[in-house]
PDB file of C-alpha atoms in Angstrom:
ATOM      1  CA  MET A   1      23.155  -5.791  23.521  1.00  0.00           C
ATOM      2  CA  SER A   2      22.516  -9.581  21.599  1.00  0.00           C
ATOM      3  CA  ASP A   3      20.696 -10.746  24.574  1.00  0.00           C
ATOM      4  CA  ILE A   4      17.918  -8.026  24.596  1.00  0.00           C
ATOM      5  CA  PHE A   5      17.796  -7.589  20.789  1.00  0.00           C
ATOM      6  CA  PHE A   6      17.183 -11.330  19.575  1.00  0.00           C
ATOM      7  CA  ASP A   7      15.344 -13.081  22.698  1.00  0.00           C
ATOM      8  CA  MET A   8      13.198 -13.752  19.814  1.00  0.00           C
ATOM      9  CA  GLU A   9      12.568 -17.015  20.621  1.00  0.00           C
ATOM     10  CA  GLU A  10      10.172 -15.348  22.713  1.00  0.00           C
ATOM     11  CA  THR A  11       8.485 -13.492  20.638  1.00  0.00           C
ATOM     12  CA  SER A  12       5.503 -14.298  19.271  1.00  0.00           C
ATOM     13  CA  LYS A  13       4.977 -13.442  15.376  1.00  0.00           C
ATOM     14  CA  PRO A  14       3.448 -10.083  13.953  1.00  0.00           C
ATOM     15  CA  THR A  15       0.383 -12.316  13.395  1.00  0.00           C
ATOM     16  CA  GLU A  16      -0.857 -15.900  13.361  1.00  0.00           C
ATOM     17  CA  LYS A  17      -0.803 -16.675   9.382  1.00  0.00           C
ATOM     18  CA  THR A  18       2.567 -18.151   9.962  1.00  0.00           C
ATOM     19  CA  ASP A  19       3.141 -20.385   6.749  1.00  0.00           C
ATOM     20  CA  ALA A  20       3.291 -24.140   7.369  1.00  0.00           C
ATOM     21  CA  PRO A  21       6.582 -25.508   6.731  1.00  0.00           C
ATOM     22  CA  GLU A  22       5.976 -27.653   3.751  1.00  0.00           C
ATOM     23  CA  GLU A  23       4.517 -24.402   2.374  1.00  0.00           C
ATOM     24  CA  LYS A  24       7.574 -22.528   3.109  1.00  0.00           C
ATOM     25  CA  GLU A  25       9.353 -25.269   1.139  1.00  0.00           C
ATOM     26  CA  ARG A  26       7.465 -25.051  -1.452  1.00  0.00           C
ATOM     27  CA  LYS A  27       8.230 -21.682  -2.348  1.00  0.00           C
ATOM     28  CA  LYS A  28      11.028 -19.627  -3.797  1.00  0.00           C
ATOM     29  CA  PRO A  29      11.937 -15.554  -3.203  1.00  0.00           C
ATOM     30  CA  THR A  30      10.402 -13.167  -5.365  1.00  0.00           C
ATOM     31  CA  PHE A  31      12.364 -10.494  -6.776  1.00  0.00           C
ATOM     32  CA  ILE A  32       9.984  -7.182  -7.072  1.00  0.00           C
ATOM     33  CA  ILE A  33      11.345  -3.424  -7.970  1.00  0.00           C
ATOM     34  CA  SER A  34      10.020  -0.377  -6.069  1.00  0.00           C
ATOM     35  CA  SER A  35       8.026   1.773  -8.037  1.00  0.00           C
ATOM     36  CA  ASP A  36       9.877   4.845  -6.213  1.00  0.00           C
ATOM     37  CA  SER A  37      12.500   4.094  -8.156  1.00  0.00           C
ATOM     38  CA  PHE A  38      11.164   5.605 -11.058  1.00  0.00           C
ATOM     39  CA  SER A  39      10.687   9.185 -10.347  1.00  0.00           C
ATOM     40  CA  ASN A  40       8.347  10.772 -12.877  1.00  0.00           C
ATOM     41  CA  CYS A  41       7.706   7.562 -14.858  1.00  0.00           C
ATOM     42  CA  GLY A  42       4.303   6.565 -16.295  1.00  0.00           C
ATOM     43  CA  LEU A  43       2.706   3.505 -14.379  1.00  0.00           C
ATOM     44  CA  ASP A  44       2.490   1.678 -17.763  1.00  0.00           C
ATOM     45  CA  LEU A  45       6.126   2.010 -18.821  1.00  0.00           C
ATOM     46  CA  VAL A  46       7.358   1.149 -15.246  1.00  0.00           C
ATOM     47  CA  PHE A  47       5.398  -2.327 -15.923  1.00  0.00           C
ATOM     48  CA  GLU A  48       6.697  -2.664 -19.367  1.00  0.00           C
ATOM     49  CA  LEU A  49      10.200  -2.598 -18.474  1.00  0.00           C
ATOM     50  CA  THR A  50       9.573  -4.546 -15.156  1.00  0.00           C
ATOM     51  CA  LYS A  51       7.965  -7.294 -16.888  1.00  0.00           C
ATOM     52  CA  ASN A  52      10.641  -7.076 -19.566  1.00  0.00           C
ATOM     53  CA  ALA A  53      13.901  -7.658 -17.085  1.00  0.00           C
ATOM     54  CA  GLY A  54      12.661 -10.602 -15.855  1.00  0.00           C
ATOM     55  CA  PHE A  55      11.472  -9.322 -12.396  1.00  0.00           C
ATOM     56  CA  ASP A  56       8.743 -11.441 -10.796  1.00  0.00           C
ATOM     57  CA  GLY A  57       6.337  -8.709  -9.707  1.00  0.00           C
ATOM     58  CA  ILE A  58       5.680  -4.956  -8.289  1.00  0.00           C
ATOM     59  CA  ASP A  59       6.008  -2.966  -5.211  1.00  0.00           C
ATOM     60  CA  LEU A  60       3.560  -0.638  -5.604  1.00  0.00           C
ATOM     61  CA  ALA A  61       4.743   3.128  -3.971  1.00  0.00           C
ATOM     62  CA  ILE A  62       1.332   4.578  -3.909  1.00  0.00           C
ATOM     63  CA  TRP A  63       2.727   7.921  -2.971  1.00  0.00           C
ATOM     64  CA  LYS A  64       4.997   8.189  -5.548  1.00  0.00           C
ATOM     65  CA  ASN A  65       2.839   8.224  -8.544  1.00  0.00           C
ATOM     66  CA  PHE A  66      -1.370   9.476  -7.918  1.00  0.00           C
ATOM     67  CA  ASP A  67      -2.066   7.114 -10.793  1.00  0.00           C
ATOM     68  CA  ALA A  68      -1.455   4.827  -8.460  1.00  0.00           C
ATOM     69  CA  TRP A  69      -4.566   5.554  -6.119  1.00  0.00           C
ATOM     70  CA  ASN A  70      -6.856   4.357  -8.987  1.00  0.00           C
ATOM     71  CA  VAL A  71      -7.428   0.705  -7.948  1.00  0.00           C
ATOM     72  CA  ASP A  72      -8.635  -0.270 -11.834  1.00  0.00           C
ATOM     73  CA  TYR A  73      -6.357   0.861 -13.590  1.00  0.00           C
ATOM     74  CA  VAL A  74      -3.646  -0.524 -11.694  1.00  0.00           C
ATOM     75  CA  LYS A  75      -5.509  -4.042 -11.589  1.00  0.00           C
ATOM     76  CA  LYS A  76      -5.683  -3.854 -15.610  1.00  0.00           C
ATOM     77  CA  LEU A  77      -2.188  -2.669 -15.916  1.00  0.00           C
ATOM     78  CA  SER A  78      -1.018  -5.633 -13.703  1.00  0.00           C
ATOM     79  CA  GLU A  79      -3.397  -8.031 -16.094  1.00  0.00           C
ATOM     80  CA  LYS A  80      -1.853  -6.687 -19.435  1.00  0.00           C
ATOM     81  CA  HIS A  81       1.441  -6.859 -18.801  1.00  0.00           C
ATOM     82  CA  ASP A  82       0.873 -10.414 -16.549  1.00  0.00           C
ATOM     83  CA  LEU A  83       2.787  -8.665 -13.936  1.00  0.00           C
ATOM     84  CA  PRO A  84       1.084  -8.879  -9.897  1.00  0.00           C
ATOM     85  CA  ILE A  85       1.669  -6.551  -7.599  1.00  0.00           C
ATOM     86  CA  LYS A  86       2.886  -7.969  -4.058  1.00  0.00           C
ATOM     87  CA  VAL A  87       3.589  -5.097  -2.267  1.00  0.00           C
ATOM     88  CA  ILE A  88       1.824  -1.692  -1.402  1.00  0.00           C
ATOM     89  CA  GLN A  89       3.686   1.191   0.125  1.00  0.00           C
ATOM     90  CA  VAL A  90       2.663   3.860   1.780  1.00  0.00           C
ATOM     91  CA  SER A  91       4.358   7.434   2.313  1.00  0.00           C
ATOM     92  CA  ASP A  92       5.872   8.769   5.912  1.00  0.00           C
ATOM     93  CA  ASN A  93       3.120  11.184   5.867  1.00  0.00           C
ATOM     94  CA  VAL A  94       0.359   7.720   6.103  1.00  0.00           C
ATOM     95  CA  ASN A  95      -3.126   8.541   7.282  1.00  0.00           C
ATOM     96  CA  GLN A  96      -6.866   6.930   7.331  1.00  0.00           C
ATOM     97  CA  LYS A  97      -7.297   7.517   3.779  1.00  0.00           C
ATOM     98  CA  GLU A  98      -4.283   6.357   1.917  1.00  0.00           C
ATOM     99  CA  LEU A  99      -3.607   2.958   4.501  1.00  0.00           C
ATOM    100  CA  ASN A 100      -7.685   2.456   3.184  1.00  0.00           C
ATOM    101  CA  LYS A 101      -6.641   2.615   0.019  1.00  0.00           C
ATOM    102  CA  ALA A 102      -3.613   0.525  -0.013  1.00  0.00           C
ATOM    103  CA  LEU A 103      -6.252  -2.128   1.692  1.00  0.00           C
ATOM    104  CA  ASP A 104      -8.406  -1.565  -1.199  1.00  0.00           C
ATOM    105  CA  LEU A 105      -5.779  -2.400  -3.624  1.00  0.00           C
ATOM    106  CA  CYS A 106      -4.490  -5.423  -1.754  1.00  0.00           C
ATOM    107  CA  GLU A 107      -8.043  -6.857  -2.345  1.00  0.00           C
ATOM    108  CA  ALA A 108      -8.135  -5.763  -5.846  1.00  0.00           C
ATOM    109  CA  THR A 109      -4.554  -6.969  -6.879  1.00  0.00           C
ATOM    110  CA  GLY A 110      -3.894  -9.802  -4.457  1.00  0.00           C
ATOM    111  CA  ALA A 111      -0.935  -8.102  -2.977  1.00  0.00           C
ATOM    112  CA  ASP A 112      -0.589  -9.423   0.775  1.00  0.00           C
ATOM    113  CA  THR A 113       1.873  -6.630   1.781  1.00  0.00           C
ATOM    114  CA  ILE A 114       1.932  -3.829   2.735  1.00  0.00           C
ATOM    115  CA  THR A 115       4.696  -1.372   4.037  1.00  0.00           C
ATOM    116  CA  ILE A 116       4.749   1.770   5.803  1.00  0.00           C
ATOM    117  CA  ASN A 117       7.463   4.455   5.493  1.00  0.00           C
ATOM    118  CA  ALA A 118       8.364   5.519   9.097  1.00  0.00           C
ATOM    119  CA  PRO A 119       7.355   8.901   9.936  1.00  0.00           C
ATOM    120  CA  THR A 120       9.998  11.629  10.523  1.00  0.00           C
ATOM    121  CA  TYR A 121      10.291  11.913  14.462  1.00  0.00           C
ATOM    122  CA  PHE A 122       8.613  15.141  14.687  1.00  0.00           C
ATOM    123  CA  ASN A 123       5.509  14.353  12.444  1.00  0.00           C
ATOM    124  CA  MET A 124       3.204  13.828  15.403  1.00  0.00           C
ATOM    125  CA  LYS A 125       0.260  13.290  13.302  1.00  0.00           C
ATOM    126  CA  SER A 126       1.253   9.954  11.044  1.00  0.00           C
ATOM    127  CA  TYR A 127       2.784   8.571  14.294  1.00  0.00           C
ATOM    128  CA  ASN A 128      -0.551   8.856  16.533  1.00  0.00           C
ATOM    129  CA  PHE A 129      -2.301   7.684  13.697  1.00  0.00           C
ATOM    130  CA  LEU A 130       0.092   4.453  13.578  1.00  0.00           C
ATOM    131  CA  ALA A 131       0.498   3.874  17.442  1.00  0.00           C
ATOM    132  CA  ASP A 132      -3.228   4.534  17.882  1.00  0.00           C
ATOM    133  CA  ASN A 133      -4.381   2.347  15.159  1.00  0.00           C
ATOM    134  CA  LEU A 134      -1.934  -0.101  13.494  1.00  0.00           C
ATOM    135  CA  GLU A 135      -3.375  -3.203  15.826  1.00  0.00           C
ATOM    136  CA  ALA A 136      -7.067  -2.516  15.031  1.00  0.00           C
ATOM    137  CA  TYR A 137      -5.756  -2.427  11.059  1.00  0.00           C
ATOM    138  CA  LYS A 138      -3.994  -6.100  11.563  1.00  0.00           C
ATOM    139  CA  LYS A 139      -6.929  -7.678  13.538  1.00  0.00           C
ATOM    140  CA  ASP A 140      -9.078  -6.784  10.952  1.00  0.00           C
ATOM    141  CA  ASN A 141      -7.316  -7.780   7.702  1.00  0.00           C
ATOM    142  CA  LYS A 142      -5.179 -11.114   9.129  1.00  0.00           C
ATOM    143  CA  GLN A 143      -4.568 -11.828   5.832  1.00  0.00           C
ATOM    144  CA  ILE A 144      -2.233  -8.550   5.306  1.00  0.00           C
ATOM    145  CA  HIS A 145       1.838  -8.412   6.459  1.00  0.00           C
ATOM    146  CA  PHE A 146       1.488  -4.930   7.738  1.00  0.00           C
ATOM    147  CA  SER A 147       5.323  -3.952   8.005  1.00  0.00           C
ATOM    148  CA  ILE A 148       7.323  -0.792   8.730  1.00  0.00           C
ATOM    149  CA  ILE A 149      10.442   0.290   6.945  1.00  0.00           C
ATOM    150  CA  ASN A 150      13.089   0.589   8.976  1.00  0.00           C
ATOM    151  CA  PRO A 151      14.319   4.466   8.208  1.00  0.00           C
ATOM    152  CA  GLU A 152      17.842   6.566   7.429  1.00  0.00           C
ATOM    153  CA  ASP A 153      19.959   6.151  10.642  1.00  0.00           C
ATOM    154  CA  SER A 154      17.702   3.188  11.956  1.00  0.00           C
ATOM    155  CA  ASN A 155      19.824   0.661  14.466  1.00  0.00           C
ATOM    156  CA  LEU A 156      19.121  -2.196  16.826  1.00  0.00           C
ATOM    157  CA  PHE A 157      18.190   0.135  19.909  1.00  0.00           C
ATOM    158  CA  ALA A 158      16.590   3.756  20.490  1.00  0.00           C
ATOM    159  CA  LEU A 159      18.880   6.717  19.244  1.00  0.00           C
ATOM    160  CA  PRO A 160      19.434  10.137  21.627  1.00  0.00           C
ATOM    161  CA  ILE A 161      17.877  12.064  19.207  1.00  0.00           C
ATOM    162  CA  PRO A 162      16.261  10.027  15.747  1.00  0.00           C
ATOM    163  CA  LYS A 163      15.508  11.073  12.695  1.00  0.00           C
ATOM    164  CA  HIS A 164      12.457   9.016  12.139  1.00  0.00           C
ATOM    165  CA  ARG A 165      10.019   7.493  14.288  1.00  0.00           C
ATOM    166  CA  PHE A 166      10.254   3.205  14.476  1.00  0.00           C
ATOM    167  CA  SER A 167      14.242   3.541  14.094  1.00  0.00           C
ATOM    168  CA  ASN A 168      14.489   0.768  16.611  1.00  0.00           C
ATOM    169  CA  ILE A 169      13.880  -2.396  14.520  1.00  0.00           C
ATOM    170  CA  VAL A 170      12.912  -4.845  17.744  1.00  0.00           C
ATOM    171  CA  GLU A 171      10.368  -1.595  18.570  1.00  0.00           C
ATOM    172  CA  ILE A 172       9.414  -2.537  15.155  1.00  0.00           C
ATOM    173  CA  ILE A 173       8.372  -6.072  15.582  1.00  0.00           C
ATOM    174  CA  LYS A 174       8.449  -6.603  19.406  1.00  0.00           C
ATOM    175  CA  LYS A 175       6.264  -3.147  20.539  1.00  0.00           C
ATOM    176  CA  TYR A 176       4.555  -2.934  17.281  1.00  0.00           C
ATOM    177  CA  GLY A 177       3.926  -6.707  16.501  1.00  0.00           C
ATOM    178  CA  CYS A 178       4.396  -5.671  13.097  1.00  0.00           C
ATOM    179  CA  TYR A 179       6.607  -7.545  10.435  1.00  0.00           C
ATOM    180  CA  LEU A 180       9.658  -5.378   9.423  1.00  0.00           C
ATOM    181  CA  GLY A 181      10.880  -4.208   5.930  1.00  0.00           C
ATOM    182  CA  LEU A 182      14.117  -4.422   6.143  1.00  0.00           C
ATOM    183  CA  ASP A 183      16.044  -1.746   3.901  1.00  0.00           C
ATOM    184  CA  ILE A 184      19.394  -2.587   4.568  1.00  0.00           C
ATOM    185  CA  ALA A 185      21.161   0.768   3.266  1.00  0.00           C
ATOM    186  CA  ASN A 186      19.038   2.283   5.994  1.00  0.00           C
ATOM    187  CA  PHE A 187      21.455   0.505   7.948  1.00  0.00           C
ATOM    188  CA  ASP A 188      25.097   2.175   9.158  1.00  0.00           C
ATOM    189  CA  SER A 189      27.548  -0.330   6.918  1.00  0.00           C
ATOM    190  CA  ASP A 190      29.667  -1.551  10.378  1.00  0.00           C
ATOM    191  CA  VAL A 191      26.281  -2.602  12.285  1.00  0.00           C
ATOM    192  CA  LEU A 192      24.269  -4.215   9.166  1.00  0.00           C
ATOM    193  CA  GLU A 193      27.883  -6.100   8.551  1.00  0.00           C
ATOM    194  CA  ASN A 194      28.512  -6.843  11.959  1.00  0.00           C
ATOM    195  CA  ASP A 195      26.022  -6.656  14.739  1.00  0.00           C
ATOM    196  CA  PHE A 196      23.294  -7.473  12.041  1.00  0.00           C
ATOM    197  CA  MET A 197      24.799 -10.067   9.879  1.00  0.00           C
ATOM    198  CA  ARG A 198      25.147 -12.246  13.332  1.00  0.00           C
ATOM    199  CA  LYS A 199      21.867 -12.236  14.137  1.00  0.00           C
ATOM    200  CA  LEU A 200      20.087 -12.443  10.449  1.00  0.00           C
ATOM    201  CA  GLY A 201      18.926 -15.752  10.857  1.00  0.00           C
ATOM    202  CA  ASN A 202      17.044 -14.811  13.941  1.00  0.00           C
ATOM    203  CA  VAL A 203      15.196 -11.310  12.318  1.00  0.00           C
ATOM    204  CA  LEU A 204      14.327 -12.961   8.777  1.00  0.00           C
ATOM    205  CA  PRO A 205      11.037 -14.828  10.573  1.00  0.00           C
ATOM    206  CA  TYR A 206      10.157 -11.232  10.874  1.00  0.00           C
ATOM    207  CA  VAL A 207      10.339  -9.960   7.630  1.00  0.00           C
ATOM    208  CA  SER A 208       8.230  -9.397   4.931  1.00  0.00           C
ATOM    209  CA  VAL A 209      10.622  -7.755   2.485  1.00  0.00           C
ATOM    210  CA  ILE A 210      14.120  -7.041   1.978  1.00  0.00           C
ATOM    211  CA  TYR A 211      14.669  -3.662   0.356  1.00  0.00           C
ATOM    212  CA  PHE A 212      17.781  -4.180  -1.353  1.00  0.00           C
ATOM    213  CA  SER A 213      20.685  -1.811  -2.809  1.00  0.00           C
ATOM    214  CA  ASP A 214      23.847  -0.447  -2.342  1.00  0.00           C
ATOM    215  CA  LYS A 215      25.580   2.316  -0.412  1.00  0.00           C
ATOM    216  CA  ASN A 216      29.388   3.818  -0.761  1.00  0.00           C
ATOM    217  CA  ARG A 217      31.410   4.974   2.354  1.00  0.00           C
ATOM    218  CA  VAL A 218      30.415   8.412   2.758  1.00  0.00           C
ATOM    219  CA  GLY A 219      27.067   7.306   3.260  1.00  0.00           C
ATOM    220  CA  ASN A 220      24.851   7.740   0.142  1.00  0.00           C
ATOM    221  CA  GLY A 221      22.699   5.051  -0.090  1.00  0.00           C
ATOM    222  CA  HIS A 222      20.014   2.981  -2.357  1.00  0.00           C
ATOM    223  CA  LEU A 223      22.895   2.812  -5.436  1.00  0.00           C
ATOM    224  CA  LEU A 224      22.828   0.426  -7.584  1.00  0.00           C
ATOM    225  CA  PRO A 225      23.847  -2.903  -6.228  1.00  0.00           C
ATOM    226  CA  GLY A 226      27.731  -3.236  -6.971  1.00  0.00           C
ATOM    227  CA  GLU A 227      28.186   0.171  -6.972  1.00  0.00           C
ATOM    228  CA  GLY A 228      29.012   0.722  -3.367  1.00  0.00           C
ATOM    229  CA  THR A 229      31.050  -0.618  -0.561  1.00  0.00           C
ATOM    230  CA  LEU A 230      28.456  -2.993   1.409  1.00  0.00           C
ATOM    231  CA  LYS A 231      28.901  -6.552   1.090  1.00  0.00           C
ATOM    232  CA  LEU A 232      26.296  -7.601  -0.731  1.00  0.00           C
ATOM    233  CA  GLU A 233      27.207 -11.051  -1.726  1.00  0.00           C
ATOM    234  CA  SER A 234      27.572 -11.951   1.328  1.00  0.00           C
ATOM    235  CA  PHE A 235      24.368 -10.686   2.521  1.00  0.00           C
ATOM    236  CA  LEU A 236      22.874 -12.663   0.060  1.00  0.00           C
ATOM    237  CA  LYS A 237      24.528 -15.927   0.814  1.00  0.00           C
ATOM    238  CA  LYS A 238      23.601 -15.779   4.608  1.00  0.00           C
ATOM    239  CA  THR A 239      19.818 -14.944   3.922  1.00  0.00           C
ATOM    240  CA  LYS A 240      19.984 -17.885   1.204  1.00  0.00           C
ATOM    241  CA  GLN A 241      21.652 -20.110   3.990  1.00  0.00           C
ATOM    242  CA  ASN A 242      18.962 -18.940   6.690  1.00  0.00           C
ATOM    243  CA  GLY A 243      15.941 -20.191   4.114  1.00  0.00           C
ATOM    244  CA  TYR A 244      15.221 -16.681   3.442  1.00  0.00           C
ATOM    245  CA  TRP A 245      11.841 -17.136   1.063  1.00  0.00           C
ATOM    246  CA  ARG A 246       9.587 -13.931   0.218  1.00  0.00           C
ATOM    247  CA  TYR A 247      10.373 -10.590  -1.411  1.00  0.00           C
ATOM    248  CA  PHE A 248      13.472  -9.282  -2.345  1.00  0.00           C
ATOM    249  CA  SER A 249      12.100  -5.366  -3.165  1.00  0.00           C
ATOM    250  CA  THR A 250      14.801  -3.425  -5.467  1.00  0.00           C
ATOM    251  CA  LYS A 251      14.704   0.289  -4.272  1.00  0.00           C
ATOM    252  CA  VAL A 252      17.039   2.428  -5.655  1.00  0.00           C
ATOM    253  CA  ASN A 253      18.204   6.005  -6.553  1.00  0.00           C
ATOM    254  CA  ILE A 254      18.503   6.233 -10.716  1.00  0.00           C
ATOM    255  CA  ASP A 255      19.492   9.343 -12.402  1.00  0.00           C
ATOM    256  CA  LYS A 256      17.665  11.628 -14.286  1.00  0.00           C
ATOM    257  CA  ALA A 257      19.270  10.835 -17.500  1.00  0.00           C
ATOM    258  CA  THR A 258      18.867   7.238 -17.135  1.00  0.00           C
ATOM    259  CA  LEU A 259      14.664   7.651 -16.250  1.00  0.00           C
ATOM    260  CA  ALA A 260      14.505   9.928 -19.309  1.00  0.00           C
ATOM    261  CA  ASP A 261      15.878   7.011 -21.822  1.00  0.00           C
ATOM    262  CA  SER A 262      13.387   3.819 -21.653  1.00  0.00           C
ATOM    263  CA  ASP A 263      16.506   2.220 -23.593  1.00  0.00           C
ATOM    264  CA  LYS A 264      19.050   2.674 -20.746  1.00  0.00           C
ATOM    265  CA  LEU A 265      16.434   2.381 -17.840  1.00  0.00           C
ATOM    266  CA  GLY A 266      15.707  -1.200 -19.470  1.00  0.00           C
ATOM    267  CA  ILE A 267      19.778  -2.117 -19.378  1.00  0.00           C
ATOM    268  CA  VAL A 268      19.483  -0.854 -15.509  1.00  0.00           C
ATOM    269  CA  LEU A 269      16.676  -2.943 -14.825  1.00  0.00           C
ATOM    270  CA  LYS A 270      18.098  -6.043 -16.469  1.00  0.00           C
ATOM    271  CA  LYS A 271      21.278  -5.337 -14.931  1.00  0.00           C
ATOM    272  CA  ILE A 272      20.063  -5.467 -11.299  1.00  0.00           C
ATOM    273  CA  ARG A 273      18.130  -8.966 -11.999  1.00  0.00           C
ATOM    274  CA  THR A 274      21.277 -10.760 -13.523  1.00  0.00           C
ATOM    275  CA  TYR A 275      22.883  -9.478  -9.959  1.00  0.00           C
ATOM    276  CA  TYR A 276      19.917 -11.621  -8.244  1.00  0.00           C
ATOM    277  CA  LYS A 277      20.026 -14.346 -10.520  1.00  0.00           C
ATOM    278  CA  GLU A 278      23.901 -14.719 -10.386  1.00  0.00           C
ATOM    279  CA  ASN A 279      24.579 -13.872  -6.103  1.00  0.00           C
ATOM    280  CA  PHE A 280      21.428 -15.293  -5.178  1.00  0.00           C
ATOM    281  CA  GLU A 281      19.433 -17.945  -7.445  1.00  0.00           C
ATOM    282  CA  ASP A 282      22.150 -19.603  -8.685  1.00  0.00           C
ATOM    283  CA  LEU A 283      23.977 -19.607  -5.517  1.00  0.00           C
ATOM    284  CA  ASN A 284      24.683 -23.011  -4.356  1.00  0.00           C
ATOM    285  CA  ILE A 285      25.001 -23.670  -0.478  1.00  0.00           C
ATOM    286  CA  ASP A 286      26.898 -26.146   1.107  1.00  0.00           C
ATOM    287  CA  GLU A 287      24.606 -27.207   3.764  1.00  0.00           C
ATOM    288  CA  GLU A 288      27.753 -28.365   5.809  1.00  0.00           C
ATOM    289  CA  GLU A 289      28.779 -24.130   6.443  1.00  0.00           C
TER     290      GLU A 289
END
């Protein structure tokens, strides 16, 4: 399995805009939060709470809030709260209109990454749109990291009866030439903590965003970090050891009672940000490990 999965040394990067080694050394990971964590919350409040919690930016899920399609409004919110938008996230029903809007938002805000939620298996319209047009979009927009988020029940290889397209992360990188939006909660925990963790150093150069959350024993995902059973501290340690320096995006399910109370929601966000600080930023890596 490992021979097929990661002969990545023979695989070119999804684009030709690889950052120089000296630029990588100057950069540190950016901790952002996905706006699809805030069901029915206005964007102004999302920006305010995210800023107050100490996050570095926003991962804007334009399919969750119609306000997110208003380019001028989004740009004004970013300037008002002094909070950059780093990622534009599109839906699993993506079409030309939505992807073009994502590009408009990138141009207006400076976001350099578009993440695409994988269409369901029988959504042939969105799948065909991506399969037929991604290459042209990449060619015409070389400054953008076009990325596909591995879907629920994703695996290293194709599944017999997948629920979603792009469930095979090798295919995302090697066949479609895209970056990976690595959603760790969408893996089976055994696959993540065993096979995948052993190969993490090989795949991280192809990851544009790590969607970070927890998962419990019965398979419920996108829990707050530390509220499930995934070995998140080990995962963060290994990502730091391997020099990962791009985006961590918090993508979590928050209960309605908390979402309805901005004070409680603010506490939850600060708790998540503290988790990153304690388990990644403040982590000292022994170079001999």
